[in-house]
GROMACS .gro file of C-alpha atoms in nm:
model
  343
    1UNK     CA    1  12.341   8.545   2.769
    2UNK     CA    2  12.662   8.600   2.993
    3UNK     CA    3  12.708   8.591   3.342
    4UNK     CA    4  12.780   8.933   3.462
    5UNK     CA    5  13.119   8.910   3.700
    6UNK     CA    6  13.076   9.056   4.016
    7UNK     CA    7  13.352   9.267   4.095
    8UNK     CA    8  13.473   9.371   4.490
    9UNK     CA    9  13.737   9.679   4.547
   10UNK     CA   10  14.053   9.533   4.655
   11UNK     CA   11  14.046   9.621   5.029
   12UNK     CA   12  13.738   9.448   5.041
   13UNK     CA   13  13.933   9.153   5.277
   14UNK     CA   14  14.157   9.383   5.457
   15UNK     CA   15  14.131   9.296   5.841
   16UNK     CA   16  13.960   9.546   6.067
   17UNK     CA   17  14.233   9.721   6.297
   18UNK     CA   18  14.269   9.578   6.628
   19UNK     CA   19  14.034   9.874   6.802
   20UNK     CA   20  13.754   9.787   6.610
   21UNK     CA   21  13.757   9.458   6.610
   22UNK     CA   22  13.744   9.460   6.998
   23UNK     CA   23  13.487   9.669   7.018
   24UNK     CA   24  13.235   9.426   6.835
   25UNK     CA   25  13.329   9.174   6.993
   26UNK     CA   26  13.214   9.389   7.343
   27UNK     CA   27  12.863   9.263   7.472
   28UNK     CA   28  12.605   9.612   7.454
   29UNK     CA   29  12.514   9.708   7.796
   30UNK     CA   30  12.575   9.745   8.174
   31UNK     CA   31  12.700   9.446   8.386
   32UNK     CA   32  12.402   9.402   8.631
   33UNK     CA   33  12.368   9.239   8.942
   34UNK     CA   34  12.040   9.006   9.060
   35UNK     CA   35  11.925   9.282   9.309
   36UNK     CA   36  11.936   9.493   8.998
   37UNK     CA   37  11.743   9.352   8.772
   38UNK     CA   38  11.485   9.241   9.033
   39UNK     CA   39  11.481   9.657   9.087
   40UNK     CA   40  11.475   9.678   8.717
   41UNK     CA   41  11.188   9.483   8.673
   42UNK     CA   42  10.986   9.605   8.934
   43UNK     CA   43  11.033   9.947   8.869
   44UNK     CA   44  10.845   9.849   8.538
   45UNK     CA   45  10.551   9.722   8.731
   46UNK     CA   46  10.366  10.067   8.801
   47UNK     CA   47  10.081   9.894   9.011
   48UNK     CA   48  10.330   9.754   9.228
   49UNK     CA   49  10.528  10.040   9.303
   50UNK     CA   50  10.255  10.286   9.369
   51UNK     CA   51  10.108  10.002   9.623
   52UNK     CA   52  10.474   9.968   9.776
   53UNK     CA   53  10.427  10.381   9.836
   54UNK     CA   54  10.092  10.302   9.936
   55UNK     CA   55  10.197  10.071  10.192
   56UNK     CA   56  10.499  10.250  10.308
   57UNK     CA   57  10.259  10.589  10.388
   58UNK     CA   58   9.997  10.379  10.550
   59UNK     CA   59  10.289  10.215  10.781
   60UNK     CA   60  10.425  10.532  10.850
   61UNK     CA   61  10.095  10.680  10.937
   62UNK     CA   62   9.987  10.384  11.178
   63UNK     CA   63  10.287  10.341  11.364
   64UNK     CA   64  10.378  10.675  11.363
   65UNK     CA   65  10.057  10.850  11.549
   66UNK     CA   66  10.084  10.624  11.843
   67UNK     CA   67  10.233  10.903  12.091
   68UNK     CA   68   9.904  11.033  11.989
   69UNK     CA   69   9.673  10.805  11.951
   70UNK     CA   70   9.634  10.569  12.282
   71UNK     CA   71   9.380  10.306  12.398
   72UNK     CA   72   9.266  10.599  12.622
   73UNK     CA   73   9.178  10.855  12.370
   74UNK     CA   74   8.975  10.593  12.151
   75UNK     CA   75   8.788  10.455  12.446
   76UNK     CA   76   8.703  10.825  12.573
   77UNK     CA   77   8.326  10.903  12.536
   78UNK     CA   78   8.213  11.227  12.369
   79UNK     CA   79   7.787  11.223  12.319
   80UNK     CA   80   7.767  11.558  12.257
   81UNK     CA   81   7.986  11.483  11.938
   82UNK     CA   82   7.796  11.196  11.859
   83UNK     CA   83   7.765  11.071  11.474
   84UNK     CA   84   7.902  11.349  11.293
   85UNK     CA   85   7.971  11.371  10.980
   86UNK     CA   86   8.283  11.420  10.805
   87UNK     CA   87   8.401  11.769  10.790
   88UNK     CA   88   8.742  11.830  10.628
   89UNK     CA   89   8.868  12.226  10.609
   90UNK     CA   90   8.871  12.361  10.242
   91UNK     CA   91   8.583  12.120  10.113
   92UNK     CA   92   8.293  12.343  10.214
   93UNK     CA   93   8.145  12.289   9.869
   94UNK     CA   94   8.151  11.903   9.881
   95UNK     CA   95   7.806  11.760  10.082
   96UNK     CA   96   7.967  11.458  10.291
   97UNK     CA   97   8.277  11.675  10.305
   98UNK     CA   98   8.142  11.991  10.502
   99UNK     CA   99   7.990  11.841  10.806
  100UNK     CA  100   7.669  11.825  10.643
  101UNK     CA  101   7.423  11.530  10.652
  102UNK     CA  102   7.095  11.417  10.415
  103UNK     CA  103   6.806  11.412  10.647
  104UNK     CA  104   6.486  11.394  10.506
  105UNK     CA  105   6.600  11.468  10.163
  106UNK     CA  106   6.776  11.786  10.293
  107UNK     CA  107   7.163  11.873  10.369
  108UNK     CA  108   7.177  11.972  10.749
  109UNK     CA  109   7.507  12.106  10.913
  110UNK     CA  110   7.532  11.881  11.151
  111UNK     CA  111   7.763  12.046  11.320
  112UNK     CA  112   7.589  12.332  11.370
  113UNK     CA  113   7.254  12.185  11.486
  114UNK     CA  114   7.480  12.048  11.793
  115UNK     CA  115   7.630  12.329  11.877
  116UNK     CA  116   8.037  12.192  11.753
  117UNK     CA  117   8.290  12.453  11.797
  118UNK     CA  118   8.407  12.615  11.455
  119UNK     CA  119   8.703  12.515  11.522
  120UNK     CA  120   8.661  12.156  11.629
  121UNK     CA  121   8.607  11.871  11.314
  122UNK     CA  122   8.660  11.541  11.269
  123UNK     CA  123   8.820  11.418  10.909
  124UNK     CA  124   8.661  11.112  10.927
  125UNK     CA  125   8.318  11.181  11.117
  126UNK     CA  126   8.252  11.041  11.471
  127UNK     CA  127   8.097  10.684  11.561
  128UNK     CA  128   7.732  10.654  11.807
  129UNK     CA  129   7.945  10.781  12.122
  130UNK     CA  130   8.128  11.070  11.997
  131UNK     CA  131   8.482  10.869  11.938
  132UNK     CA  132   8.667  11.017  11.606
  133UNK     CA  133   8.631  10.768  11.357
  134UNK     CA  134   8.939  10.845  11.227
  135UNK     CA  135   9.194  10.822  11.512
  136UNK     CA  136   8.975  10.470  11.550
  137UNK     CA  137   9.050  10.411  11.164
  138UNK     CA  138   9.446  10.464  11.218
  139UNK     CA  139   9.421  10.258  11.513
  140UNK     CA  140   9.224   9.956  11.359
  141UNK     CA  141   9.489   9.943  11.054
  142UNK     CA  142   9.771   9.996  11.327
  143UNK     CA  143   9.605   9.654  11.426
  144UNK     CA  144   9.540   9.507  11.126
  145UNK     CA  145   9.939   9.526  11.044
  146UNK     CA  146  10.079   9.417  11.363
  147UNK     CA  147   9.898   9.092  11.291
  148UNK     CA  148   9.993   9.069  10.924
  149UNK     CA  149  10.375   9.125  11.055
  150UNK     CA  150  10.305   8.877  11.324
  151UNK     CA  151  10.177   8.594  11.030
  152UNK     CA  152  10.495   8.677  10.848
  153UNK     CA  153  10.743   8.647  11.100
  154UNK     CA  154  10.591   8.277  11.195
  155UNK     CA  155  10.625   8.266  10.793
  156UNK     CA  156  10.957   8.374  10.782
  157UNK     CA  157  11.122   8.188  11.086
  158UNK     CA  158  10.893   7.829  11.152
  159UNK     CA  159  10.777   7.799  10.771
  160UNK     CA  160  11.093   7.853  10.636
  161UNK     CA  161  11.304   7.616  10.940
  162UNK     CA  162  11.021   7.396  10.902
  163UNK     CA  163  11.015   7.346  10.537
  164UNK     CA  164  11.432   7.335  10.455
  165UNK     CA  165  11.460   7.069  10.707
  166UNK     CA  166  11.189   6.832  10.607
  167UNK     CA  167  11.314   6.872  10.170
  168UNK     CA  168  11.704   6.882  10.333
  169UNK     CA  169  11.657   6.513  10.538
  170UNK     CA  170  11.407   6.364  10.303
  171UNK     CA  171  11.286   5.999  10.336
  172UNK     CA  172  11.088   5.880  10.657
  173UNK     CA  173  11.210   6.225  10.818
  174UNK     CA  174  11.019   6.438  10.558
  175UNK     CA  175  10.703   6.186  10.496
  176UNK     CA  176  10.626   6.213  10.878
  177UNK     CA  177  10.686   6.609  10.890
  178UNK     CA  178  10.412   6.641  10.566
  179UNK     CA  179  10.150   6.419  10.729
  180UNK     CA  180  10.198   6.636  11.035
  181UNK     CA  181  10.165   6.961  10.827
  182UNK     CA  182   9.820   6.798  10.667
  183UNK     CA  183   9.674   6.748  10.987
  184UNK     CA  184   9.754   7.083  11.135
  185UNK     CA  185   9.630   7.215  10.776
  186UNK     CA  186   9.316   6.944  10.840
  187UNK     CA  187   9.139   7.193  11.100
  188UNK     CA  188   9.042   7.526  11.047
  189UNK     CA  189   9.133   7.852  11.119
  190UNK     CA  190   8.800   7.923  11.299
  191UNK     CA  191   8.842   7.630  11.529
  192UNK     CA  192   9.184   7.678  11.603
  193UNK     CA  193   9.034   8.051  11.731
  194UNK     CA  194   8.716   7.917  11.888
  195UNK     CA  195   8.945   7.658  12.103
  196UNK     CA  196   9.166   7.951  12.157
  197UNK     CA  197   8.886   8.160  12.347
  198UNK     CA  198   8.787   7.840  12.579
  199UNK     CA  199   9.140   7.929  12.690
  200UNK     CA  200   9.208   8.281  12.687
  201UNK     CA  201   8.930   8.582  12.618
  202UNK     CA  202   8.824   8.725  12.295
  203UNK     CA  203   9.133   8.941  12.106
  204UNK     CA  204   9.461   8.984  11.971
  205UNK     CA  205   9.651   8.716  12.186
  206UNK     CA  206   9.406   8.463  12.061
  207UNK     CA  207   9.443   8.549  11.697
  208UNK     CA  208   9.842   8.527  11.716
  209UNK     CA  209   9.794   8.196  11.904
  210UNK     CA  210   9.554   8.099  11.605
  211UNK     CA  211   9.844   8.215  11.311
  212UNK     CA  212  10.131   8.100  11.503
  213UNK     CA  213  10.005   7.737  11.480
  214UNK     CA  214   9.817   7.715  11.096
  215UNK     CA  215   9.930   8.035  10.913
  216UNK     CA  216  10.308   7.854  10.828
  217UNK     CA  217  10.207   7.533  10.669
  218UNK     CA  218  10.185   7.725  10.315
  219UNK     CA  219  10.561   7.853  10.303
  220UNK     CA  220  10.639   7.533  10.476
  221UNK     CA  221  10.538   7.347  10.146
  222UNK     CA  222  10.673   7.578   9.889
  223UNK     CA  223  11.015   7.605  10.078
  224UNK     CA  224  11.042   7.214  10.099
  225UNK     CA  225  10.971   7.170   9.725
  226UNK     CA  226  11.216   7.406   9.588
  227UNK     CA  227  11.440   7.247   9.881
  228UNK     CA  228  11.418   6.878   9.709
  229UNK     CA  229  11.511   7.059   9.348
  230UNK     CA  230  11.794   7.269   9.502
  231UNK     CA  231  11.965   7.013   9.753
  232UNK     CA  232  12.092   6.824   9.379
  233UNK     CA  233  12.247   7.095   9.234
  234UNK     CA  234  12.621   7.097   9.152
  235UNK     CA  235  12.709   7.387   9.383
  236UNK     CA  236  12.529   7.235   9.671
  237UNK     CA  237  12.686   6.852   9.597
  238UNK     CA  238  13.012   7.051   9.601
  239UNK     CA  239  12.985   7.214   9.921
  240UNK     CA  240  12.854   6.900  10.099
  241UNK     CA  241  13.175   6.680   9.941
  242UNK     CA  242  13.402   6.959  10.084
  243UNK     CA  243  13.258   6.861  10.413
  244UNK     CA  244  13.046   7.154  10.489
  245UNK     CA  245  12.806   7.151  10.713
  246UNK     CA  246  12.422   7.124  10.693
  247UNK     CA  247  12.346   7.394  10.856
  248UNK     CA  248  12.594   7.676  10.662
  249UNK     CA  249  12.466   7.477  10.331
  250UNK     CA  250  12.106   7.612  10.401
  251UNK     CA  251  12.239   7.963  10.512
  252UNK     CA  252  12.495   8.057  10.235
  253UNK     CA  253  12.327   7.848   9.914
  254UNK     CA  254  11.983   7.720  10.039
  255UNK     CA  255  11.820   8.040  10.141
  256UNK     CA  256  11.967   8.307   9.897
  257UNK     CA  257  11.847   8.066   9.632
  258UNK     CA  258  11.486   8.030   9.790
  259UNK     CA  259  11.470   8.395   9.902
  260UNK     CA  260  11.232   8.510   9.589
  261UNK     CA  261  11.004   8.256   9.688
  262UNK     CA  262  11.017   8.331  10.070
  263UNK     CA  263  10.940   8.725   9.949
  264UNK     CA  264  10.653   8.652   9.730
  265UNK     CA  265  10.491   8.403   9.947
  266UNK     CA  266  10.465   8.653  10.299
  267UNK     CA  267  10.329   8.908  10.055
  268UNK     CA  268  10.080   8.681  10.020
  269UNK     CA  269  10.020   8.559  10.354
  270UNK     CA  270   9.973   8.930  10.467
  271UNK     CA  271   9.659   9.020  10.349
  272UNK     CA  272   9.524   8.684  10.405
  273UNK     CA  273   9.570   8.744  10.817
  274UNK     CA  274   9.414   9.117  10.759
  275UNK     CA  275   9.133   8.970  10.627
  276UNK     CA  276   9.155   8.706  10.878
  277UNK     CA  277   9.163   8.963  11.176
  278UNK     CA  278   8.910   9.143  10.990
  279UNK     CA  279   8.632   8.886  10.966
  280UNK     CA  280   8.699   8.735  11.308
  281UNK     CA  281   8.659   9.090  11.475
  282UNK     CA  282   8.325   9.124  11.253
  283UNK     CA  283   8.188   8.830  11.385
  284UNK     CA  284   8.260   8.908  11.735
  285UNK     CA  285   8.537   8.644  11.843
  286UNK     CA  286   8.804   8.847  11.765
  287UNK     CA  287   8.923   9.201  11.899
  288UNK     CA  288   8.608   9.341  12.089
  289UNK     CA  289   8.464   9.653  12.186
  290UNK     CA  290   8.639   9.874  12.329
  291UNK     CA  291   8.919   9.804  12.165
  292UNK     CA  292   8.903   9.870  11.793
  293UNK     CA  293   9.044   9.721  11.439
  294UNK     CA  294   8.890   9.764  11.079
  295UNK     CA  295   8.620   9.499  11.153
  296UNK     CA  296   8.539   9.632  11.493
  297UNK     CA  297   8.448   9.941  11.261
  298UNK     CA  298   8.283   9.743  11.055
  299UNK     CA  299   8.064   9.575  11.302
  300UNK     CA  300   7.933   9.853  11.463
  301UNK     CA  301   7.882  10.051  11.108
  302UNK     CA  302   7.665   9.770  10.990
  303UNK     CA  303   7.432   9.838  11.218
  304UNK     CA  304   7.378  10.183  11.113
  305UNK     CA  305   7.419  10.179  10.777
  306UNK     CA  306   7.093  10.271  10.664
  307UNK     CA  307   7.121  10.629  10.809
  308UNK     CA  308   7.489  10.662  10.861
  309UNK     CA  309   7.684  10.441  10.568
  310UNK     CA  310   7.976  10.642  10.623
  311UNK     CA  311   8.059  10.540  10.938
  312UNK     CA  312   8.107  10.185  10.755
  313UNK     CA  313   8.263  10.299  10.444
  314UNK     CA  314   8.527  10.463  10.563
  315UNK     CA  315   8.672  10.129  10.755
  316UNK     CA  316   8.561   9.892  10.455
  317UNK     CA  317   8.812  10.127  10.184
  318UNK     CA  318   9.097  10.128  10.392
  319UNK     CA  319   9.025   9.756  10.472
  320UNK     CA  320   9.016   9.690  10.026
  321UNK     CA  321   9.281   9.930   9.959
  322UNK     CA  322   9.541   9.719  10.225
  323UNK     CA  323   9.438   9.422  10.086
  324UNK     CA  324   9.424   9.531   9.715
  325UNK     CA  325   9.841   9.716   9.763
  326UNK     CA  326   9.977   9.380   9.934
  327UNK     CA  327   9.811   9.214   9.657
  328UNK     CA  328   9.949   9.391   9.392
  329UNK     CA  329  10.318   9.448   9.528
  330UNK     CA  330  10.280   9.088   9.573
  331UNK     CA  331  10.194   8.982   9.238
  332UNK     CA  332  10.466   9.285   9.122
  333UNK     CA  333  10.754   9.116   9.348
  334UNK     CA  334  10.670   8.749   9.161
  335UNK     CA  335  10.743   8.932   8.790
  336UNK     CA  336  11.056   9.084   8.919
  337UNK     CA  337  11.176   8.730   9.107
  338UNK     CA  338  11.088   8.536   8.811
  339UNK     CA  339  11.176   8.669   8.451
  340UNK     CA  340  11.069   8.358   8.262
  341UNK     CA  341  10.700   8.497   8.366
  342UNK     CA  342  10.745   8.738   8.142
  343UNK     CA  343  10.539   8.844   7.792
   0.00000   0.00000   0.00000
């Protein structure tokens, strides 16, 4: 049988014009900066940016009511308001919602039966003396992040010294600065607090005291391990052969290089001192009555649960939505930092 002979049109071989051949050479797609993909990639992450809005509008709302919100107005006694429900305008339908309470397997209006003005009502419901549990509410997460901020700045200014230096020097210089971070990471948080109130009395001095000295040791690590891996790189062995100094080596190639990991690490350390002020407040050896923060609230809606949950409810879901959007825009800032985590 013969071969067939494959036959090609004689300009089969004729080079592509100059135009064309440019243009396929051209890589597809926009030049892009680091700070734009890391926006790129986060913007993908639609947990993380609706708890970034989440945080932003509960920042917004804390800071921004204190020309009227004050220690005065929260520790100002109203009995004849005392333990009313919620009653929110436009939700007269909604039981909870209305200013109405369950007693004895019947909706009451509360507010009614103690003789509230009709134009006086309280989003949020009022505590045993009257207090709006609300203002309280905005207060206590007002709190709550002031001593988040207060664990990242010790983060972002001893953790971050603290750990360059020790991966930087390395040798005896770093061995004795780790055995000193595993002692002060040796005692607990609780004792750190408990030694703090034989010196000072019970609230939000003590607890700064208590982050400033244990609440760093975490970035301290992570900074000085990427430090040891980043102090051999070319660029860095190039700078330090042109004589530069130790100092503008960590500023211009150290910390722009160790910056994703500084980020992602306070986002984490945040909601661990919320939770921390939280549950030393609940137990009593934190902030203290009459001063309020979320586990103030909590503490004193324990006790009345049975009757009144909402007067603990309200606290606790602000208290696990912080938590949960700090989480999230954590674990959201980690994917953006770090594309090889990627599926």
């Amino acid at each position: 049988m013969a071969e067939e002979k494959l036959t090609l049109p004689a300009d089969a071989f004729e080079p592509l014009p100059k135009d064309e051949a440019q243009d396929n050479e051209n890589i597809a797609g926009p030049s892009l900066s680091f700070a734009q993909n890391v926006w790129i990639r986060f913007k993908q992450r639609k947990a993380a940016v609706i708890s970034a809005i989440i945080v932003i509008i509960m920042i917004v709302v804390s800071f921004g009511s204190t020309p009227f919100i004050n220690k005065s107005t929260l520790v100002k006694s109203h009995p004849q308001y005392a333990n009313l429900p919620a009653k929110v305008p436009g939700m007269s339908a909604v039981n909870g919602l209305n200013g109405k309470i369950k007693q004895n397997g019947k909706w009451v209006d509360a507010y009614a039966e103690n003789n509230v003005p009709k134009d006086k009502y309280f989003i949020a419901g009022t505590d045993y003396l009257g207090r709006s549990l609300g203002q309280r509410i905005i207060y206590g997460t007002k709190i709550s992040l002031i001593v988040a901020l207060v664990a990242a700045f010790f983060d972002l200014t001893i953790g971050v010294a603290y750990g360059i230096v020790s991966g930087w020097k390395g040798g005896g210089v770093d061995n004795v600065m780790q055995r000193i971070i595993e002692i002060i990471s040796s005692v607990p948080n609780l004792i750190i607090v408990v030694l703090m109130l034989v010196i000072l009395k019970p609230g939000i001095t003590s607890i700064i005291l208590a982050i400033a000295i244990s609440s760093w040791t975490t970035m301290a690590r992570q900074v000085r391990a990427e430090t040891l891996s980043l102090k051999n790189e070319e660029y860095v062995l190039a700078a330090r052969s042109l004589g530069e100094s130790s100092r503008k080596i960590a500023w211009k190639h150290l910390v722009p290089n160790l910056s994703s990991i500084i980020i992602i690490q306070t986002m984490y350390t945040i909601p661990t001192a919320i939770f921390f002020e939280a549950f030393l407040s609940f137990i009593g050896i934190g902030i203290s009555a009459p001063e309020t923060s979320l586990g103030v609230l909590l503490n004193e809606g324990q006790k009345n649960f049975q009757f009144l949950p909402y007067q603990m409810w309200y606290p606790a879901i602000v208290l696990c939505i912080l938590m949960i959007a700090f989480n999230l825009l954590g674990d959201g800032l980690r994917d953006a930092f770090d594309p090889r985590g990627q599926r």
